[in-house]
Every structure is written in structure tokens, then in C-alpha cells.
Short mmCIF file of C-alpha atoms and ligand atoms in Angstrom, two decimals:
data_model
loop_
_atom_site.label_atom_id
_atom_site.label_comp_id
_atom_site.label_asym_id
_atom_site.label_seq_id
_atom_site.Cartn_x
_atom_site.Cartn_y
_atom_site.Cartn_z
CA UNK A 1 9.42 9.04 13.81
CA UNK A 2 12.26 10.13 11.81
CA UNK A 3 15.23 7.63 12.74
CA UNK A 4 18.82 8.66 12.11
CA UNK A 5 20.74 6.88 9.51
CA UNK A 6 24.35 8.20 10.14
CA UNK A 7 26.78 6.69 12.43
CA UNK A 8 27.78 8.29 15.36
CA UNK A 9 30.57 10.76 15.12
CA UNK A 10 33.53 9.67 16.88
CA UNK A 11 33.97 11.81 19.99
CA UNK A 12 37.03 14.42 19.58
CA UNK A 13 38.92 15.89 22.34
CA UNK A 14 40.07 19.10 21.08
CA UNK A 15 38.06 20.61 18.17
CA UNK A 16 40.18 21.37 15.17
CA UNK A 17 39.00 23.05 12.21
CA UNK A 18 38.24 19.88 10.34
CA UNK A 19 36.97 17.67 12.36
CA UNK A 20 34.27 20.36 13.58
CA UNK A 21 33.64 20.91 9.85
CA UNK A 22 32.90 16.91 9.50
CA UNK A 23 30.43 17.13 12.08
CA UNK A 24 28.58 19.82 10.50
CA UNK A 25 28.50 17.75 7.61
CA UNK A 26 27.66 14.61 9.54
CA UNK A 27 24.55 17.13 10.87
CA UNK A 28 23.50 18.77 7.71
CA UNK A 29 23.27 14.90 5.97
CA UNK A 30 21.23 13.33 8.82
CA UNK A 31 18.80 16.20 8.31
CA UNK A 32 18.80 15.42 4.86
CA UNK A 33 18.25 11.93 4.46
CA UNK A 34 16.47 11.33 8.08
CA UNK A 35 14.22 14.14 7.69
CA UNK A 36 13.31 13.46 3.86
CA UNK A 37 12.67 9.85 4.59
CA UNK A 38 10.32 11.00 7.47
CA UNK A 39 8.26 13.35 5.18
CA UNK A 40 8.09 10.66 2.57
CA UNK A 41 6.42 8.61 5.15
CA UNK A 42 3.83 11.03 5.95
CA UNK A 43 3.37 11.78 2.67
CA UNK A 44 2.45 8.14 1.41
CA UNK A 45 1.14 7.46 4.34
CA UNK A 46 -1.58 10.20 4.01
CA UNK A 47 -1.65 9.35 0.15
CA UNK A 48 -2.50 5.73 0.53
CA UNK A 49 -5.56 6.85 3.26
CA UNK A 50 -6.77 8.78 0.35
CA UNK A 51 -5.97 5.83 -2.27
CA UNK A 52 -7.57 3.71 0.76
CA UNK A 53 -11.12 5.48 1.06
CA UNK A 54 -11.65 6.25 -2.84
CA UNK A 55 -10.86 2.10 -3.39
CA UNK A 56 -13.33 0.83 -0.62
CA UNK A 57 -15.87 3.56 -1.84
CA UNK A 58 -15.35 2.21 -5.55
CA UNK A 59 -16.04 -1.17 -4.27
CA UNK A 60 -19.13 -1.18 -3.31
CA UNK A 61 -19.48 -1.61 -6.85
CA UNK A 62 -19.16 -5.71 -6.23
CA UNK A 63 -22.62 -5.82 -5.52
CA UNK A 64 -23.51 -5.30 -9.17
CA UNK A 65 -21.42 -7.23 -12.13
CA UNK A 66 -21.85 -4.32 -15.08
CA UNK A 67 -20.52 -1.81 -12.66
CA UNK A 68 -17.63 -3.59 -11.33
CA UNK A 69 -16.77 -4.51 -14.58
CA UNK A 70 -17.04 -0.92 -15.97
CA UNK A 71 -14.77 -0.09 -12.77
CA UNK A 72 -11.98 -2.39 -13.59
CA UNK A 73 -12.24 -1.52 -17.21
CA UNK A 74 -11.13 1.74 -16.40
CA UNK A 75 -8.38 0.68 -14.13
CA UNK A 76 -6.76 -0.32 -17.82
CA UNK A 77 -6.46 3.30 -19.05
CA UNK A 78 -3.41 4.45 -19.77
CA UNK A 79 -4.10 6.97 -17.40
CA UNK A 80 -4.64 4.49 -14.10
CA UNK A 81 -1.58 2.57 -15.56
CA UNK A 82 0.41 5.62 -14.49
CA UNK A 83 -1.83 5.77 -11.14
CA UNK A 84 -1.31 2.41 -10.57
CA UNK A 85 2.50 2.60 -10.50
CA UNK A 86 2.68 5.64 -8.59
CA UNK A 87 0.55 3.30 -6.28
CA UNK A 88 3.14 0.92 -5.79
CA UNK A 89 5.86 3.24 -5.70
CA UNK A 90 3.93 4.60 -2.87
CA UNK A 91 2.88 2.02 -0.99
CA UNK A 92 6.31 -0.10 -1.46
CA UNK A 93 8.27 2.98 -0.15
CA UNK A 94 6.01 3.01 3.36
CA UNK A 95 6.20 -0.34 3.91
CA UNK A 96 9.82 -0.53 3.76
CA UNK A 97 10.73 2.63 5.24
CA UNK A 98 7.14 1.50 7.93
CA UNK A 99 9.48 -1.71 8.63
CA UNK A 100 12.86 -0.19 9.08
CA UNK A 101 11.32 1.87 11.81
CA UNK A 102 9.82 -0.84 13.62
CA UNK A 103 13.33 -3.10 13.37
CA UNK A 104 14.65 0.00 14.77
CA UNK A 105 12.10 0.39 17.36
CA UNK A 106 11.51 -3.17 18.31
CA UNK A 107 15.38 -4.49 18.07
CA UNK A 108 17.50 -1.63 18.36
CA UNK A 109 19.15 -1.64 15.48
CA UNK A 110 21.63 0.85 15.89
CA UNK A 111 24.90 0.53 14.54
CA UNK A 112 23.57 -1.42 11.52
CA UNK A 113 21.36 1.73 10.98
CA UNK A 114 22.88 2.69 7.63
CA UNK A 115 23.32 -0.34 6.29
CA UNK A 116 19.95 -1.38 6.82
CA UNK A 117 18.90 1.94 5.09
CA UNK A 118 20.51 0.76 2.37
CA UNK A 119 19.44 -2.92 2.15
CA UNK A 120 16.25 -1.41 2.43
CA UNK A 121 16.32 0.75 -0.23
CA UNK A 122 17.55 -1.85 -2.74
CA UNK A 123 15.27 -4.11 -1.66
CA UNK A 124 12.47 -1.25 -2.58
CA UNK A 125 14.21 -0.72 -6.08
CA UNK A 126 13.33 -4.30 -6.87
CA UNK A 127 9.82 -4.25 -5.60
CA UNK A 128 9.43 -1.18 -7.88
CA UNK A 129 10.96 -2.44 -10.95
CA UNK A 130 9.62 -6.24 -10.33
CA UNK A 131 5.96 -5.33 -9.40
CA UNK A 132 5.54 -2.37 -11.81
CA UNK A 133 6.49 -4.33 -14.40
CA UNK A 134 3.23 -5.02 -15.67
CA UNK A 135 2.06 -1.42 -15.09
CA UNK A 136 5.35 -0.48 -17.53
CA UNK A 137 4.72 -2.89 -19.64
CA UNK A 138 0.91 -1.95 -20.45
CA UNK A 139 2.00 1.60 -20.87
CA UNK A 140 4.69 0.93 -23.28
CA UNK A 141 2.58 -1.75 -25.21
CA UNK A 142 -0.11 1.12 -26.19
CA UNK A 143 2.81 3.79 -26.54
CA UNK A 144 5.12 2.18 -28.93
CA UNK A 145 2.62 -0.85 -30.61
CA UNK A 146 2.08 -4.28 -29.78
CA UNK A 147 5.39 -6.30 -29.09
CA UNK A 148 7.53 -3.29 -28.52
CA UNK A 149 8.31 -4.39 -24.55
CA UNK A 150 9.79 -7.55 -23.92
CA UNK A 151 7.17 -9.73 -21.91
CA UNK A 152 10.03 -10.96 -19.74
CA UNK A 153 8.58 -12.86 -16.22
CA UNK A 154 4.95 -11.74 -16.99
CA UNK B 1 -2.22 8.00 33.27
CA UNK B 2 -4.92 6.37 31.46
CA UNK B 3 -4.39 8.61 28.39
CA UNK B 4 -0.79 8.06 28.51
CA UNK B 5 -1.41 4.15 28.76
CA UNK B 6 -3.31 4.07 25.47
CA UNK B 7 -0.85 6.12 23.79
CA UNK B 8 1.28 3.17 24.44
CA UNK B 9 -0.61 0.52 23.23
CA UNK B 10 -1.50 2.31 19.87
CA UNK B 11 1.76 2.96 19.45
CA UNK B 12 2.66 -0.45 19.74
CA UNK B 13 -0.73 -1.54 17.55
CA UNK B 14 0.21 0.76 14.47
CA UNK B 15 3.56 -1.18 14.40
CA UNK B 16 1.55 -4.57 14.91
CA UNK B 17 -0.92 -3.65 12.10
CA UNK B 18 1.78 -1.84 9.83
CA UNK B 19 4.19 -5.05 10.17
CA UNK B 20 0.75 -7.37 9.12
CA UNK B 21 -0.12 -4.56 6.34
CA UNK B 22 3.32 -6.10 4.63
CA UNK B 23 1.68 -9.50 4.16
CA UNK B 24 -1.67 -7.87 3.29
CA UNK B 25 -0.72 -5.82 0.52
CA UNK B 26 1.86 -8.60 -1.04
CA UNK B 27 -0.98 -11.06 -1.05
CA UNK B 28 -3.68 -8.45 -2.52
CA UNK B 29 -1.20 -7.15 -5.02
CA UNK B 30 -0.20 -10.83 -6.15
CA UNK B 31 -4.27 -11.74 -6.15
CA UNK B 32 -4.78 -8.50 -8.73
CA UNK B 33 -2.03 -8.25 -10.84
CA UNK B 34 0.17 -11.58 -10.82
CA UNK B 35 -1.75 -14.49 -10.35
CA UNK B 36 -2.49 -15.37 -13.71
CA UNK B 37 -5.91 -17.08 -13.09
CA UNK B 38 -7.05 -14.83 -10.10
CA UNK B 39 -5.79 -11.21 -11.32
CA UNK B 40 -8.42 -8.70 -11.82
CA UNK B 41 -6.44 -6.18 -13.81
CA UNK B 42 -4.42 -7.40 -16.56
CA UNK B 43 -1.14 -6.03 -18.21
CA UNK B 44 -3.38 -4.58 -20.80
CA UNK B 45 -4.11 -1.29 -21.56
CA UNK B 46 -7.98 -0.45 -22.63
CA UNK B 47 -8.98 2.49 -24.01
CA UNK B 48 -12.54 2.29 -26.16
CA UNK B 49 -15.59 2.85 -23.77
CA UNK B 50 -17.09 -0.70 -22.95
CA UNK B 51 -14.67 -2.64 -24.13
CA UNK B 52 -13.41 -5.43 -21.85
CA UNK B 53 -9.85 -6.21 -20.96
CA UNK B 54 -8.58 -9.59 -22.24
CA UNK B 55 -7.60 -12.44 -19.64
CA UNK B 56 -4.90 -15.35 -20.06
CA UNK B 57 -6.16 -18.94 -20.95
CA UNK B 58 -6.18 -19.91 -17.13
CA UNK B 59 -8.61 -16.96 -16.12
CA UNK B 60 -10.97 -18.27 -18.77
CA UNK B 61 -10.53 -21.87 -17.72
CA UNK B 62 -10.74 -21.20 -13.99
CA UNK B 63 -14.38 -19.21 -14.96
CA UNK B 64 -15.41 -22.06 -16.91
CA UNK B 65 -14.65 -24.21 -14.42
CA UNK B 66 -16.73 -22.60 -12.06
CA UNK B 67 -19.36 -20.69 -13.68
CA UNK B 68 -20.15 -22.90 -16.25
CA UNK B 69 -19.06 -23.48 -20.10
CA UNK B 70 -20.81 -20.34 -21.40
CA UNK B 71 -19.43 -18.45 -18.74
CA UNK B 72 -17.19 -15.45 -19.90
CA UNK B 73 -13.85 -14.10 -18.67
CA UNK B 74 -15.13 -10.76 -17.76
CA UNK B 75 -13.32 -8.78 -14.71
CA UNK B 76 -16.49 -9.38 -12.75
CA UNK B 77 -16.41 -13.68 -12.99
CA UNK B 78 -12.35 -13.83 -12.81
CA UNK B 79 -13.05 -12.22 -9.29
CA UNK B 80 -15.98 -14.24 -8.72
CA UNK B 81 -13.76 -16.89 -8.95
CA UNK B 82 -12.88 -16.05 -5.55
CA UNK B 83 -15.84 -14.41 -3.75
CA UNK B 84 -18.28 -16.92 -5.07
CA UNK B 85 -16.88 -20.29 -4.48
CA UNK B 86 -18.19 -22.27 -1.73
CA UNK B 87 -14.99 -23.06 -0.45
CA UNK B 88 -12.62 -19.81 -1.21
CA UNK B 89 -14.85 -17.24 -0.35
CA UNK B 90 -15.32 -17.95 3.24
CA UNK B 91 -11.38 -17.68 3.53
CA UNK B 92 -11.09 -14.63 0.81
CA UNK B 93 -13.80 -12.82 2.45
CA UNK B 94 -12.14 -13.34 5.68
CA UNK B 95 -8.55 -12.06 4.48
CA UNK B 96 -10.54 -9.10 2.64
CA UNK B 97 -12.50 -8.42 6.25
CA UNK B 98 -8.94 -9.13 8.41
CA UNK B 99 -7.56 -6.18 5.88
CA UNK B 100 -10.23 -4.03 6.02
CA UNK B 101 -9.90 -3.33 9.41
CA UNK B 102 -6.01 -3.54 9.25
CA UNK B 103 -5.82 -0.88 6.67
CA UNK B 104 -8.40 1.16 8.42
CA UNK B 105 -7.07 1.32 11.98
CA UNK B 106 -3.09 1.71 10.34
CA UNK B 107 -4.46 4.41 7.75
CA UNK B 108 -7.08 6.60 10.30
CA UNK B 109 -4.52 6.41 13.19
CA UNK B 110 -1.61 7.46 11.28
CA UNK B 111 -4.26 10.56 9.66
CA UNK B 112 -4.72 11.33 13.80
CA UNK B 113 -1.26 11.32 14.41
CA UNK B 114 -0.46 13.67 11.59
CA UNK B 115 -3.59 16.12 12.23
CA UNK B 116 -2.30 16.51 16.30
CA UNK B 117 0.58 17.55 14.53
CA UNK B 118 -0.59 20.49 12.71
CA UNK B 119 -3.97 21.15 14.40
CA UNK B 120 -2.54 23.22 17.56
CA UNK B 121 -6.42 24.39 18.88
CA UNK B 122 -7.63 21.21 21.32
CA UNK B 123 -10.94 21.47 20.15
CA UNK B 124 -9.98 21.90 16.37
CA UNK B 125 -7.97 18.50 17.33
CA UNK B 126 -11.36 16.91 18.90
CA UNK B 127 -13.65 17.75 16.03
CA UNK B 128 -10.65 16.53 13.84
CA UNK B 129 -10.68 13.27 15.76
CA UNK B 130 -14.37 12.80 15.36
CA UNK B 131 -14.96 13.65 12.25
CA UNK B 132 -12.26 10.95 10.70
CA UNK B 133 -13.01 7.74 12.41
CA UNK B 134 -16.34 8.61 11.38
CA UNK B 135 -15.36 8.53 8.08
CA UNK B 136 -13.71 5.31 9.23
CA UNK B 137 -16.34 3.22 10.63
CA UNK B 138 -18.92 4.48 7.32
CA UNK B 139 -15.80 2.92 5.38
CA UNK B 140 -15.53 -0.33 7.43
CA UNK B 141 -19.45 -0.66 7.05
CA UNK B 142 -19.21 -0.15 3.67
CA UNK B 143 -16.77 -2.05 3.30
CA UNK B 144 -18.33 -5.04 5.07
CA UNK B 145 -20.97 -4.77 3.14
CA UNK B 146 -19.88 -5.04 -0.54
CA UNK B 147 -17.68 -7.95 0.87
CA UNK B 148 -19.62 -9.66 2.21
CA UNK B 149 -22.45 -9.65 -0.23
CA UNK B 150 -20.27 -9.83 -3.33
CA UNK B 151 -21.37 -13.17 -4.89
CA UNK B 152 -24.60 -13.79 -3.64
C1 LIG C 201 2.66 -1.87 4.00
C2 LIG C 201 2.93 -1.94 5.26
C3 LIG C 201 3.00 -0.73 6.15
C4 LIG C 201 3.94 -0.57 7.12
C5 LIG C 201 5.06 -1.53 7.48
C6 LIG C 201 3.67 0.69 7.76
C7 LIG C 201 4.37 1.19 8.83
C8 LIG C 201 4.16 2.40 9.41
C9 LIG C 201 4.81 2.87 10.61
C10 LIG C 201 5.85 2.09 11.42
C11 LIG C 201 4.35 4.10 10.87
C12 LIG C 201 4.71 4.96 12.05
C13 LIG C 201 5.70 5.99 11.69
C14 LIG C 201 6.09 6.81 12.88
O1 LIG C 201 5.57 6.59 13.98
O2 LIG C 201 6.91 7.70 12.67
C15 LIG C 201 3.39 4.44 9.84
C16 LIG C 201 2.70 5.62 9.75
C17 LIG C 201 1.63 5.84 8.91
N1 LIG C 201 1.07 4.96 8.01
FE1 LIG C 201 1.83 3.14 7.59
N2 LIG C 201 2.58 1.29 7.17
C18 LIG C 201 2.13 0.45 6.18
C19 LIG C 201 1.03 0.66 5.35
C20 LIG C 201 0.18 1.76 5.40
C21 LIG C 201 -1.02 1.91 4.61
C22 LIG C 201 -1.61 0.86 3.66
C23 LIG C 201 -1.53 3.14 4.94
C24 LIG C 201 -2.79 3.82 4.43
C25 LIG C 201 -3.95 3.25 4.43
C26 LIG C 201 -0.65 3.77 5.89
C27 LIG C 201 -0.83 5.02 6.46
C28 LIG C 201 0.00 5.58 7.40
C29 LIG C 201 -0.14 6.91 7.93
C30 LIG C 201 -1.19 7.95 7.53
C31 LIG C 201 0.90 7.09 8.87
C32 LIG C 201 1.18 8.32 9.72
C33 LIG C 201 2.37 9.07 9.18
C34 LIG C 201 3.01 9.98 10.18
O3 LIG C 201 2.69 9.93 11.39
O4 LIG C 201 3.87 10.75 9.75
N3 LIG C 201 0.38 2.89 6.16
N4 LIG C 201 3.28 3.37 8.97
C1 LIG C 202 -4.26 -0.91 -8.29
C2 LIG C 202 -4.12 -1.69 -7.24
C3 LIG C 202 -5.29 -2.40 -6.62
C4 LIG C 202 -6.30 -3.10 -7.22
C5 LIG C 202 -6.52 -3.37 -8.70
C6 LIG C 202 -7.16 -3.58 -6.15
C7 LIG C 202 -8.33 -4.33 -6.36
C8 LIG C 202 -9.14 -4.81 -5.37
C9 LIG C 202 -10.30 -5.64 -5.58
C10 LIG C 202 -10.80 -6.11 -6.94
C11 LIG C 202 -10.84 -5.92 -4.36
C12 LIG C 202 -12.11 -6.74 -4.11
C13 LIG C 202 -11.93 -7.92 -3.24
C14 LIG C 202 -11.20 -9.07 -3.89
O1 LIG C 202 -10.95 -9.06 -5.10
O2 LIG C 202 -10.84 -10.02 -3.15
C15 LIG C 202 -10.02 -5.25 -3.36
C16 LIG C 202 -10.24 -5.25 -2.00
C17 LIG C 202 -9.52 -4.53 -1.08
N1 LIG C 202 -8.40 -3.75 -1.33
FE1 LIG C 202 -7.54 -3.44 -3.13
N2 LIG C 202 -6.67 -3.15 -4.94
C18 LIG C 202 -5.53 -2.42 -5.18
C19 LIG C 202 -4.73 -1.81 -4.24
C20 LIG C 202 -5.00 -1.73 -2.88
C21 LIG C 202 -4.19 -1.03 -1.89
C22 LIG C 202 -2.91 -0.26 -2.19
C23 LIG C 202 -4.80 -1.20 -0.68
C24 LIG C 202 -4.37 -0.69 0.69
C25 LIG C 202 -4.25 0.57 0.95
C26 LIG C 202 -6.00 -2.00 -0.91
C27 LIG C 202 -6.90 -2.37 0.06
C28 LIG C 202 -7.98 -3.19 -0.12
C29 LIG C 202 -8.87 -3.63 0.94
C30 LIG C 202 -8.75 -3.23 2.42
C31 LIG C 202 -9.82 -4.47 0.34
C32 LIG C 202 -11.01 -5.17 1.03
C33 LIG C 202 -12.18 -4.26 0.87
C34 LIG C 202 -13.43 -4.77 1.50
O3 LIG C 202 -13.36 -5.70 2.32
O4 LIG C 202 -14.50 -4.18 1.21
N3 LIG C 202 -6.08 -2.30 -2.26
N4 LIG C 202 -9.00 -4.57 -4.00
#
């Protein structure tokens, strides 16, 4: 489920004007980020099942070598190089977000909520950037000619 | 009760299976696109009809090794490399097999989870139940089968 990230609002006495306004804000920001994150999670979620059933129907071509070869072939388009990042956008995003919930389910993470949020999401940014290198690379090796992307780490 | 019970434990599964999906996926996603010997797609991009993406010196070597001097580097044989050793295989198929059923169980009980959500009729949710996991268990015989055949 959709986990809070904020930290919880220090309890007031008496209500002034601002302080109720900073717990409106507190509110409006915990739907935000919370409920995004949640639907994010669905979303990939339901996105990778559908990544999940076309790539164990497309495998079934490992019984033959000419069609598995045309298969993989075609994972080289520039067109699957774009899939294939989105991929790992995807699937990077879930697991993080997939883990956070469990640390938060398992270990009661509470008060470290937000910063684990954030750890999490740089953490994320370097699986994305690190992994999808190749993917980037491909794409920019076609686009702009051969030796146009650094090879960097690959 | 009972109902309740299971709730419970697949709860507590989809965290065990997502939490093991972590180590899945970073080992398949090294195997494919890393590993310079082992990956099946390259950082290439192809885009005549037929023609083959190239593989590093170590994929050819590894293929040569194994398949024979004549042998080439073609996506096929650099997975071979893998599914068709005497030794590897057995372990590789197993991983493959362990993740197949991973991925399956996280993936089709997550799809449940989401459907109850947004199917409100209990029947519309029963068929809905049905109808994926068995889409799931034709995928996990499917994908048995290629896996376990691939190589022979
Ligand atoms: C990479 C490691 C993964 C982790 C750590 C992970 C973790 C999780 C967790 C903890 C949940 C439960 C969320 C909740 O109860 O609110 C979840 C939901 C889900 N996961 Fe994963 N997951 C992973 C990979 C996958 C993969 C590969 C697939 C697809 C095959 C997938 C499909 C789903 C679906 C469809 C849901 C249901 C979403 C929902 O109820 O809103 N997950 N995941
Ligand atoms: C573009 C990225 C991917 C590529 C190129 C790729 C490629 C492959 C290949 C070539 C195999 C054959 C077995 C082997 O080589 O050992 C395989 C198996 C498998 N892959 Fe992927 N894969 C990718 C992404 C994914 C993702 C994101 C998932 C999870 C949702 C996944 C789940 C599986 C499973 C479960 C198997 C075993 C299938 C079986 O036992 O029949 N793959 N993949």
C-alpha cells in the first residue's frame, strides 16, 4: 500500500492560523508524493506482467536457433532500445519503491520514512543512468554516427 | 477464518518473492546486457533485416570454446553458452525455472490484487481470478518448456 513519507506533524495545542495552514500543506504533500508513488507501483507493476507474458511467450522461440536469433536481432532496433530503457526505468522504480514498502512493513521504519524515500530514490537514479547506459549509448551511436557517445564503463 | 489466514500468508509471500525478484532481475539483467561473454543483446543498434548484431572478442571466444572453432557468435550460441553446457545449464536452467515461478506468482498476484480493486461484482472478481492464473500456469508451462528444452 501507499506508505506515508512525511513526518508527523508536531501536535499543537491551540490552532493558529499558520500552523493549521502547515498542516494542510503537510496533507496536500503526503497525498502527493504517497499517493503518486503508489500509482507508480501499480502502474509498473501491471506493466512488467504485460512485459512478463509477451517475454516468456517470445521465448519459446529457444527451441529453434534461426528464430531466437531473428528475436534478439530485433531487440537491437532502435525502436526496442527505447523499449528496453523504459524497461528498466520500470522495473528499477518497482523494485525500489517494492523494497521500501517491505522495510517499512517488515522493520517499521518510521521516522526514517523520508529519508529512506530519498536514499531510495537516488539509489534508483543510478540504477537508471548506470544500467541504461548501454540502451543510451546504442541509441545515440545510430543517432549521431559511430563514436559520437563516449563508451565510458561499457 | 480460513480465507482470512491465506490472505496473510500471500501477503507475506508477495513480499518474500518481491524481495527475491531484486536478486533475480540484477542477475538476469547482468547475464543479458553486461556480462561481456554471456550478454545476449549487445550495445548495438541493428537495423537491416537479417543482419546479426556484433559480439565482443570474449563472446566469440567463449562460443569457440564450446561449440567448436567454426562455431559463430550468433545471439543463439552466446546463449547457448549457458543453456547447453553440461555443467552451467543444470544451474542456469534452475535459476531461469526458480524465476519463472517467482515472477509469475509476484506478477499474477499483484494483477489479482489490483482487479479486486476495480472489479466490484463477486462473480466478475471470480471469473477475473480464473481466467488469469490460467493465463499463468499456460505461461509457467510454456515457460518450462522452452527452458528446459533449449539446448538439446
Ligand atoms: C524487482 C523486485 C520487485 C519488488 C521488490 C516488488 C515488490 C512489490 C511489493 C512489495 C508489492 C506490494 C505493494 C503493496 O502491497 O502495496 C508489489 C506489487 C506488485 N508487483 Fe512487484 N515487486 C518486484 C517486481 C515485480 C515484477 C517483476 C512484476 C511483474 C511481473 C511485479 C508486479 C507487481 C504487481 C502487478 C503488483 C500489484 C500492484 C498493486 O497492488 O498496486 N513486481 N511489488
Ligand atoms: C530487455 C531485457 C531482457 C532481455 C534481453 C531478456 C532476455 C532473456 C533471455 C534471452 C532469456 C532466456 C534464458 C536465458 O538466457 O538464460 C530470458 C529468460 C527469462 N526472463 Fe528475461 N530478459 C529481459 C528482461 C526481463 C524482465 C524485466 C523480466 C521480469 C519481469 C524477465 C524475466 C525472465 C524470466 C522469468 C525468464 C525465464 C523464462 C523461462 O524459464 O522460460 N526478463 N530473458
Amino acid at each position: 500500500m501507499a506508505v506515508d513519507t512525511e513526518e508527523r506533524p508536531t501536535a499543537t495545542a491551540s490552532k493558529t492560523d499558520a500552523t493549521a495552514q502547515q498542516e494542510r500543506r503537510f496533507q496536500r504533500y503526503r497525498i502527493r508524493t504517497g499517493m503518486f508513488a503508489w500509482m507508480m507501483h501499480r502502474l509498473t507493476g501491471v506493466g512488467l506482467v504485460v512485459y512478463l507474458i509477451i517475454h516468456i511467450w517470445g521465448l519459446t522461440a529457444l527451441t529453434d536457433p534461426e528464430t531466437f536469433n531473428a528475436l534478439i536481432a530485433k531487440y537491437h532496433s532502435p525502436i526496442y532500445k527505447v523499449g528496453e530503457f523504459a524497461l528498466l526505468v520500470a522495473v528499477a522504480y518497482h523494485a525500489m519503491n517494492g523494497l521500501r514498502i517491505v522495510l517499512i512493513d517488515f522493520l517499521g521504519w518510521s521516522p526514517k520514512q523520508k529519508k529512506l524515500f530519498w536514499t531510495l530514490g537516488a539509489v534508483t537514479a543510478v540504477i537508471i543512468l548506470v544500467g541504461g547506459w548501454p540502451s543510451l549509448y546504442a541509441l545515440g551511436e545510430w543517432a549521431f554516427g559511430p563514436g559520437s557517445m563516449p563508451t565510458l564503463f561499457l | 477464518m480460513a480465507a482470512s489466514q491465506t490472505n496473510a500468508l500471500n501477503w507475506f509471500l508477495h513480499r518474500i518473492t518481491g524481495t527475491f525478484l531484486i536478486f533475480f532481475l540484477i542477475t538476469h539483467f547482468w547475464v543479458q546486457h553486461y556480462d561481456h561473454q554471456a550478454a545476449s543483446v549487445t550495445h548495438e543498434v541493428v537495423t537491416e533485416k537479417g543482419e546479426m548484431p556484433d559480439y565482443p572478442e570474449e563472446a566469440e571466444e567463449g562460443v569457440e570454446a564450446r561449440m567448436g572453432s567454426s562455431a559463430e557468435a550468433t545471439p543463439y550460441q552466446v546463449v547457448m553458452q549457458r543453456l547447453a553446457d553440461p555443467v552451467y545449464a543444470v544451474l542456469w536452467k534452475g535459476f531461469n525455472i526458480l524465476f519463472l515461478v517467482v515472477a509469475l506468482h509476484h506478477g499474477f498476484y499483484g494483477l489479482n490484487n489490483v482487479m479486486t480493486d476495480y472489479i466490484r461484482n463477486p462473480m466478475g472478481r471470480l471469473v477475473a481470478r480464473a481466467l488469469s492464473w490460467t493465463v499463468a500456469l499456460g505461461l509457467l508451462i510454456l515457460g518450462l518448456y522452452s527452458v528446459i528444452t533449449a539446448g538439446w
